[in-house]
Tab-separated table of C-alpha atoms in Angstrom:
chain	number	residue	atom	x	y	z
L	10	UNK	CA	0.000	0.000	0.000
L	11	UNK	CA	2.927	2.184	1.053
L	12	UNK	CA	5.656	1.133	-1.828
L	13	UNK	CA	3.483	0.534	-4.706
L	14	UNK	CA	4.430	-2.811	-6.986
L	15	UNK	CA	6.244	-5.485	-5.096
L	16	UNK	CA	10.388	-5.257	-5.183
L	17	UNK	CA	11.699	-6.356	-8.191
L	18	UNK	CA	15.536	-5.745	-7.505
L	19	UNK	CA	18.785	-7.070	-5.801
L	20	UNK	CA	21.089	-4.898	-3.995
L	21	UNK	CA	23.503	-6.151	-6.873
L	22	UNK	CA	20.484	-5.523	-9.670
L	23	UNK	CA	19.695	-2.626	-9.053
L	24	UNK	CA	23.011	-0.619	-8.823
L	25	UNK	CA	23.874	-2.432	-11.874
L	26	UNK	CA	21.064	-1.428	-13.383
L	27	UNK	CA	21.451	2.411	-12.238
L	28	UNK	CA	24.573	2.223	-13.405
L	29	UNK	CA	26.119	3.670	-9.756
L	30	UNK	CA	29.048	1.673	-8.017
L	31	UNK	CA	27.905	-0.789	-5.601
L	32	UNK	CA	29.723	0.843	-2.493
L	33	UNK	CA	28.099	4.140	-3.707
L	34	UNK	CA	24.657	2.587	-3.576
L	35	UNK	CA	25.176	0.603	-0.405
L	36	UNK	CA	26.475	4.367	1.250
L	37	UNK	CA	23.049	6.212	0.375
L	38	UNK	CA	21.067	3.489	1.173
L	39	UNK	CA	22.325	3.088	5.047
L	40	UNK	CA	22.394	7.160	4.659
L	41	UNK	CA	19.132	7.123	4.442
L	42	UNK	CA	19.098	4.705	7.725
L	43	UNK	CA	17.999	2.209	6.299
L	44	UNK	CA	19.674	-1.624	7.190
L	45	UNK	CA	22.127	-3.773	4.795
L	46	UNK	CA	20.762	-6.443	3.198
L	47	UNK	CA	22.222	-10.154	1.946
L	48	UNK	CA	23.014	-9.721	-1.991
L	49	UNK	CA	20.670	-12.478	-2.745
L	50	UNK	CA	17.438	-10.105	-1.158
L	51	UNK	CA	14.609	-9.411	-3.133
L	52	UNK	CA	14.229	-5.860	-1.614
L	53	UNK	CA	14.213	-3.249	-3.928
L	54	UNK	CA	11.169	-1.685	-6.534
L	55	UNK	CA	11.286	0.217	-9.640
L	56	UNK	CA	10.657	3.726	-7.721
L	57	UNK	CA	14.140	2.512	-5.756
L	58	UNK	CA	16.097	2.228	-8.983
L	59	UNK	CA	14.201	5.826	-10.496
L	60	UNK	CA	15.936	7.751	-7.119
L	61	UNK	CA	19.227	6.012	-7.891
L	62	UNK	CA	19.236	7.333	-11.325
L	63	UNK	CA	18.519	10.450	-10.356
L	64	UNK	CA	21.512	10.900	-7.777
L	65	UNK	CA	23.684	9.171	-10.594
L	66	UNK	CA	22.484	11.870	-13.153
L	67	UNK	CA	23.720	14.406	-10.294
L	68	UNK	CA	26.822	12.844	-9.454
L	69	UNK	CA	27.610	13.217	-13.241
L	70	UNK	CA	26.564	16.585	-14.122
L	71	UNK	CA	28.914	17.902	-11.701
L	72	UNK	CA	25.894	19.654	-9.295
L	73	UNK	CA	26.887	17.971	-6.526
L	74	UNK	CA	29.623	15.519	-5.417
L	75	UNK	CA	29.014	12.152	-3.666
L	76	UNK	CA	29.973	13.634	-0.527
L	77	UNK	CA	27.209	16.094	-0.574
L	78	UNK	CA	24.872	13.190	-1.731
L	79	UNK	CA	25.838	11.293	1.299
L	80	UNK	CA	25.003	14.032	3.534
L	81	UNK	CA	21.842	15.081	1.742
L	82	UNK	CA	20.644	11.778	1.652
L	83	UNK	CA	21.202	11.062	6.174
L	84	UNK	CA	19.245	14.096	6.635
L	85	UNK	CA	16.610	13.211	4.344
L	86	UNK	CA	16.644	9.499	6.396
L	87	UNK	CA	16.605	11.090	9.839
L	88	UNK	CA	13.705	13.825	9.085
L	89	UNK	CA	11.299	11.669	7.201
L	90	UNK	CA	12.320	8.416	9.480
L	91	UNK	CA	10.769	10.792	12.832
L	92	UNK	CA	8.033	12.152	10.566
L	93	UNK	CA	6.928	8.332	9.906
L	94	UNK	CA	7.598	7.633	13.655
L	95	UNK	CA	5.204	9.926	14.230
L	96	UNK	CA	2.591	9.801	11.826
L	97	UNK	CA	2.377	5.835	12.433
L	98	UNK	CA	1.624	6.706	16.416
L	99	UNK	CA	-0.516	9.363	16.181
L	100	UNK	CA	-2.818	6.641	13.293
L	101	UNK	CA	-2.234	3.803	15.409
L	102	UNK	CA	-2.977	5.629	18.617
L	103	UNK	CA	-6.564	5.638	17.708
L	104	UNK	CA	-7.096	2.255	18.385
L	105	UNK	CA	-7.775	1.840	22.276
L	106	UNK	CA	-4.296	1.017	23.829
L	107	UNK	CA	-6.473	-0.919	26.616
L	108	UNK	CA	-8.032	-3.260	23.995
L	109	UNK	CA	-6.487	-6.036	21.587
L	110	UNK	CA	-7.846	-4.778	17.925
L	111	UNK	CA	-9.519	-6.231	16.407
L	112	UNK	CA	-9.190	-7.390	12.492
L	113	UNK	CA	-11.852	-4.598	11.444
L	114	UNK	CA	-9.822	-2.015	13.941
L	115	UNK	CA	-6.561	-2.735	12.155
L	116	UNK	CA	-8.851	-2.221	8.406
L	117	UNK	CA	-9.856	0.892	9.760
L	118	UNK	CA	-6.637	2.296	10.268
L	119	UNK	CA	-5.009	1.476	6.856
L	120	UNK	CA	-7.883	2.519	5.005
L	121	UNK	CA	-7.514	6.072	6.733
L	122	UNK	CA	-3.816	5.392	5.912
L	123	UNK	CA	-4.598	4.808	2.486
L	124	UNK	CA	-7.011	8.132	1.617
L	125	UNK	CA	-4.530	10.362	3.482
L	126	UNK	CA	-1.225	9.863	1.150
L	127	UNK	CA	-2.277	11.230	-1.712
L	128	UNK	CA	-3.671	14.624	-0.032
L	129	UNK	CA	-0.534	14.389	2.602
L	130	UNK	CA	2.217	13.684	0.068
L	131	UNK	CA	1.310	17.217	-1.903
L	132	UNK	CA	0.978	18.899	1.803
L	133	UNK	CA	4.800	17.311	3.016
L	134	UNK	CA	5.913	18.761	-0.646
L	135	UNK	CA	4.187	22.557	-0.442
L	136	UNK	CA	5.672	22.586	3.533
L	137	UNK	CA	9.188	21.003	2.725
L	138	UNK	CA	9.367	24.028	-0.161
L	139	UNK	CA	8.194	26.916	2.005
L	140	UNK	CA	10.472	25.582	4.987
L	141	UNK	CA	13.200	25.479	2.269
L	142	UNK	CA	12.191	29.128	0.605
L	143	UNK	CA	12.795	30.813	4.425
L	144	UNK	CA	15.560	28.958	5.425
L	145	UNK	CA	17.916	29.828	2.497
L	146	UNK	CA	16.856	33.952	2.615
L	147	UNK	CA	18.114	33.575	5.967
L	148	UNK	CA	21.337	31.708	5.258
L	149	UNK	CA	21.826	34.074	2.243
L	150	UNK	CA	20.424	37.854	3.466
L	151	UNK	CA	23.581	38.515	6.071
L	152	UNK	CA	25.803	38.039	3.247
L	153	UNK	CA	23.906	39.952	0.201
L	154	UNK	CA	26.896	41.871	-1.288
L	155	UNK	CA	29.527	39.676	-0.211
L	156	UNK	CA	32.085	37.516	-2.220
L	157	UNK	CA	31.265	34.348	-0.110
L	158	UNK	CA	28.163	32.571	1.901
L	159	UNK	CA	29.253	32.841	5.775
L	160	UNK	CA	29.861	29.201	7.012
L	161	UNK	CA	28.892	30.983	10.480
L	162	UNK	CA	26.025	32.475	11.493
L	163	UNK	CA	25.303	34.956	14.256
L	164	UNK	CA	22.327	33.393	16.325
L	165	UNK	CA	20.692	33.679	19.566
L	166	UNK	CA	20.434	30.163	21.120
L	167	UNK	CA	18.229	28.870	23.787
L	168	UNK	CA	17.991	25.823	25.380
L	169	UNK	CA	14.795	25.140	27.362
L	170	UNK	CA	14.789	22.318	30.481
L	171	UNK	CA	12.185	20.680	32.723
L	172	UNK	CA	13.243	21.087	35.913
L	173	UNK	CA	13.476	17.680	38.228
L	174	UNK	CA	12.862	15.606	35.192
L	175	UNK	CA	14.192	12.385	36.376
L	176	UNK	CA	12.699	12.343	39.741
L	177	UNK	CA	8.839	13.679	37.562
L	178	UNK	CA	9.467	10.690	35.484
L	179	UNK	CA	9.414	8.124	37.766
L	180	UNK	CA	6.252	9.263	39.308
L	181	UNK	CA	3.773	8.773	36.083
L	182	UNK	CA	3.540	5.773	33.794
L	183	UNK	CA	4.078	5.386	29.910
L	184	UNK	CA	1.566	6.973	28.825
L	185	UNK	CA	1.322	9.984	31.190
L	186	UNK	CA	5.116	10.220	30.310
L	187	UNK	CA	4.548	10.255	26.927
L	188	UNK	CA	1.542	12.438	27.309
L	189	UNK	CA	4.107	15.083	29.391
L	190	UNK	CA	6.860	14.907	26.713
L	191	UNK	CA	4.884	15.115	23.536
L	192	UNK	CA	2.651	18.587	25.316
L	193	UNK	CA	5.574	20.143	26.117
L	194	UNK	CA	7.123	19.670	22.768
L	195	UNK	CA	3.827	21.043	21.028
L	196	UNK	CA	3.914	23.590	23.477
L	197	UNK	CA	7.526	24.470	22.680
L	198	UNK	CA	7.035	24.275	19.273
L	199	UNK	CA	4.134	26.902	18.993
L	200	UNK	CA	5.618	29.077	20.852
L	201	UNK	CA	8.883	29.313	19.166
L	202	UNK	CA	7.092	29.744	15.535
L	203	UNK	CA	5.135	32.040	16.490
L	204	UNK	CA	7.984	34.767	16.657
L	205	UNK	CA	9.701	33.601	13.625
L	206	UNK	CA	12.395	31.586	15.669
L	207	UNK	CA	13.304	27.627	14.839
L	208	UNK	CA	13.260	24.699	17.243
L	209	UNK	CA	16.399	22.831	16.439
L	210	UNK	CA	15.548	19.547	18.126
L	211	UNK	CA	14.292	17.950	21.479
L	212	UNK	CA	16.362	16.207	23.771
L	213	UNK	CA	13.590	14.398	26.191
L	214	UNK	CA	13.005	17.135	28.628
L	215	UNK	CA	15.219	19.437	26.713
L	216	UNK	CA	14.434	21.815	23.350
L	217	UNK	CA	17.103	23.637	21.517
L	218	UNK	CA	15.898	26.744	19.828
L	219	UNK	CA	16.994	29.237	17.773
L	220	UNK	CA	16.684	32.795	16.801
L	221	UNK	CA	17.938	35.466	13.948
L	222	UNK	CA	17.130	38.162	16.686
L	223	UNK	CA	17.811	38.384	20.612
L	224	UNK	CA	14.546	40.064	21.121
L	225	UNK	CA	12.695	37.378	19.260
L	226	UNK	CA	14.694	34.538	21.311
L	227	UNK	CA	13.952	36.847	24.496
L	228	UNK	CA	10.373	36.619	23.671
L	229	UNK	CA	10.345	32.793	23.115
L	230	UNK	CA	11.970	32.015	26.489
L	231	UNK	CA	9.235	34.458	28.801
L	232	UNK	CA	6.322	33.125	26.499
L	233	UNK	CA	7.571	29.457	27.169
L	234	UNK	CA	7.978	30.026	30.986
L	235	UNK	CA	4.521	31.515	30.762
L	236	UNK	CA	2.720	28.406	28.652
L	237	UNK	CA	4.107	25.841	31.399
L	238	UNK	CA	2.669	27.786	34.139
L	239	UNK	CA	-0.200	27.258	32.812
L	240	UNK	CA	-0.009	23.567	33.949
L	241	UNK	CA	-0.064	24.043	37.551
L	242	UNK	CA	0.879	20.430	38.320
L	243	UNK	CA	3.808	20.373	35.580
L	244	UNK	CA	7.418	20.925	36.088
L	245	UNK	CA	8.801	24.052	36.218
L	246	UNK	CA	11.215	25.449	32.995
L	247	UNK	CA	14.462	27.143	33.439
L	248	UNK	CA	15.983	28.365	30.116
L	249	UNK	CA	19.737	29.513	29.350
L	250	UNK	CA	20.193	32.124	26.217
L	251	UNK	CA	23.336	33.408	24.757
L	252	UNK	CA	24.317	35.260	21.428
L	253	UNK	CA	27.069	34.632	19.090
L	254	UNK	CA	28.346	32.811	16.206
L	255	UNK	CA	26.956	29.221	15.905
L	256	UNK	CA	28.065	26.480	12.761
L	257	UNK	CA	24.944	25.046	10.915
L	258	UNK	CA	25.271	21.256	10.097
L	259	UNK	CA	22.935	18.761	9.149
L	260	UNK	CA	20.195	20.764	10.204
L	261	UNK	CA	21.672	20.878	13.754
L	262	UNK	CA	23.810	24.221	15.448
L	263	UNK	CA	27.372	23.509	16.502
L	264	UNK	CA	29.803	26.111	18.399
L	265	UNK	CA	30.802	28.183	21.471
L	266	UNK	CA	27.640	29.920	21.717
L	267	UNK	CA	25.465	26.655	21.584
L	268	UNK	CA	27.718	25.124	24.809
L	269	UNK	CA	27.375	28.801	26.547
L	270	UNK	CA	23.990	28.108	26.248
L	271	UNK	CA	23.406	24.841	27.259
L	272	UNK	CA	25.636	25.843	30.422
L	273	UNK	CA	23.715	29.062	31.572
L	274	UNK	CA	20.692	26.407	31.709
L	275	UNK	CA	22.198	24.716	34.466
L	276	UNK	CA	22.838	27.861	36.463
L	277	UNK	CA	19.319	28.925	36.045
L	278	UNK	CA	17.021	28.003	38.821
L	279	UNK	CA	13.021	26.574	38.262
L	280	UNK	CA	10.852	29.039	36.354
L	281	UNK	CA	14.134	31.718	35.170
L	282	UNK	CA	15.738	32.656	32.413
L	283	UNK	CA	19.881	33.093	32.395
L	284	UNK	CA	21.373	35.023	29.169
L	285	UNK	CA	24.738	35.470	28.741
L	286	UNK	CA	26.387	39.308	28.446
L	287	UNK	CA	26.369	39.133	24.837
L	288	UNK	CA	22.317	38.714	24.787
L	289	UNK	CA	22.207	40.920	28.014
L	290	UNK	CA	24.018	43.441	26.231
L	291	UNK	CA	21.524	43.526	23.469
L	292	UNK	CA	18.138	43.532	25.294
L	293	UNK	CA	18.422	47.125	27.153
L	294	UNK	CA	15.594	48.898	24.658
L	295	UNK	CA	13.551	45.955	24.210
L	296	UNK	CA	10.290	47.256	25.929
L	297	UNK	CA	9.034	45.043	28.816
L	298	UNK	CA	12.124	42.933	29.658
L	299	UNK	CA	13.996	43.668	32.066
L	300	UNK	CA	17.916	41.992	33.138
L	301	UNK	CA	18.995	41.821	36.832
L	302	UNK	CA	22.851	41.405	36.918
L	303	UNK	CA	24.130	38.858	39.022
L	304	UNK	CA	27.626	37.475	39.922
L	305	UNK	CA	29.974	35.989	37.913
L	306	UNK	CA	30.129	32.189	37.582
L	307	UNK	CA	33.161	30.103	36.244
L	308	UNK	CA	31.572	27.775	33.257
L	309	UNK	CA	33.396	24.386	32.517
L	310	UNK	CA	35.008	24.384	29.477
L	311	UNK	CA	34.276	28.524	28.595
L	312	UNK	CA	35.715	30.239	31.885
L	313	UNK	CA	34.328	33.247	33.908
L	314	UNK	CA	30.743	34.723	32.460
L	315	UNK	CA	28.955	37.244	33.390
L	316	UNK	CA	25.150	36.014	33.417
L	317	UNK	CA	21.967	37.748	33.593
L	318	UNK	CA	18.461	37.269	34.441
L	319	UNK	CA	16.046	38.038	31.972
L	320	UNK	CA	12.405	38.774	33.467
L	321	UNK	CA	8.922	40.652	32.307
L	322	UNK	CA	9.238	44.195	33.239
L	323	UNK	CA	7.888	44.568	36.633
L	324	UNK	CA	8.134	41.294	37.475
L	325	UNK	CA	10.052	41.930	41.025
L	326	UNK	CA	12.559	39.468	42.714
């Protein structure tokens, strides 16, 4: 139902018949996370060999290199492998977890399967294009004039972390865990977008987010402290912040400013918001924030800072 016609193809076959090296084809295919297979396996379909061609036709016309390929193709495996992760949970989970299903539950389901791909398929396109249409003017505006594309970018970073996770954890069961982890990532998520920032990934109890503005990434962090008190019985949020130069990889943020971050979370304490002096630095005008100096703090790995903390105007101690 997924694939279309049954797998026609060898590993062997169908690299042959692509016309790309075997160690070439057996690179993108565990790229895209997917497992190695015995050379005598029956695994592969006609819309396998049409992708294979197409990265040959690449490969050959000197647009990109197989290096590039290899890269393109593990981030195209790790998005779309979550996205089917979670698609496949959110179908199954409406079937009642506390009751076997039945043969006519289990129709159910795939038949919904089935009438969605066509309608989702053209949605995942429009999205992935519009995603891809806002991510590049922001790689490319900074450097609009320039001889060269930065391979740095100057971001605000924030990392966002329930507080007492572990001991939280052990006090619900699977699903109430799941239930915590997958509201506070919508939560997280809606917030972020809705000032024009990014959430990088999730880490459990942890988001990374960024920013092309402080102010925007100030925002995020009071509007996210604000959305989890909203769940009085919840764990409270602390949330570090810092501004600088970050490396974009693989969809992921890489650098100085990303560990400064991710260290002026664990200085902040339940329900605050630590920035570093860069970000503190830059928030002065921004009309109802507010930064209350406190000491200095030796951070492993990045020496002495000089934190702030970043609270609603009027807010008090």
């Amino acid at each position: 139902m997924f694939l279309g016609p049954a797998p026609t193809y060898t590993r062997r076959q169908i690299a042959e018949a692509a016309d790309v090296p075997q160690e070439l084809a057996g690179r993108v295919w565990r790229a895209l996370g997917f497992a190695s297979l015995a050379d005598d396996a029956v695994a592969f379909t006609a819309a396998d060999l049409g992708a294979l061609r197409r990265i040959r036709r690449l490969i050959d016309s000197g647009v990109l290199d197989e290096q590039t390929v290899i890269r393109m193709a593990r981030a195209l495996g790790r998005t779309t492998s979550r996205l089917a992760q979670w698609q496949a949970e959110i179908m199954i989970g409406t079937l009642d977890p506390n009751v076997p299903p039945s043969d006519a539950d289990l129709v159910r389901v795939m038949e919904t399967a089935r009438a969605l791909l066509p309608d989702f398929e053209q949605t995942l396109v429009h999205v992935w294009r519009s995603q891809l249409a806002a991510v590049v003017s922001r790689l490319i505006s900074p450097s609009v004039g320039d001889d060269a594309l930065p391979s740095r970018l100057t971001l605000a970073v924030g990392f966002a972390d329930l507080v007492a996770f572990t001991r939280v954890s052990r006090q619900l069961d699977e699903m109430a865990l799941a239930d915590l982890l997958e509201g506070f990532e919508v939560r997280a998520s809606d917030v972020i977008a809705s000032h024009g920032g990014r959430l990088v990934k999730t880490l459990g109890d942890e988001v990374l987010f960024t920013a092309d503005e402080p102010r925007a990434a100030a925002l995020i962090a009071l509007d996210l402290l604000d959305e989890m008190k909203l769940d009085e019985k919840g764990p409270d949020l602390r949330i570090g912040l810092a501004w600088g130069p970050v490396l974009p990889m693989m969809g992921d943020v890489f650098g100085t400013t990303v560990n400064l971050a991710a260290r002026l979370t664990s200085l902040a304490r339940p329900g605050t918001i630590v920035v570093d002096d860069g970000m503190g630095g830059t928030l002065g005008d921004v009309p109802g924030v507010e930064l209350l100096k406190i000491r200095r703090r030796p951070v492993r790995g990045l020496g002495v800072v000089q934190p702030y903390v970043l609270r609603r105007a009027g807010q008090g101690d």
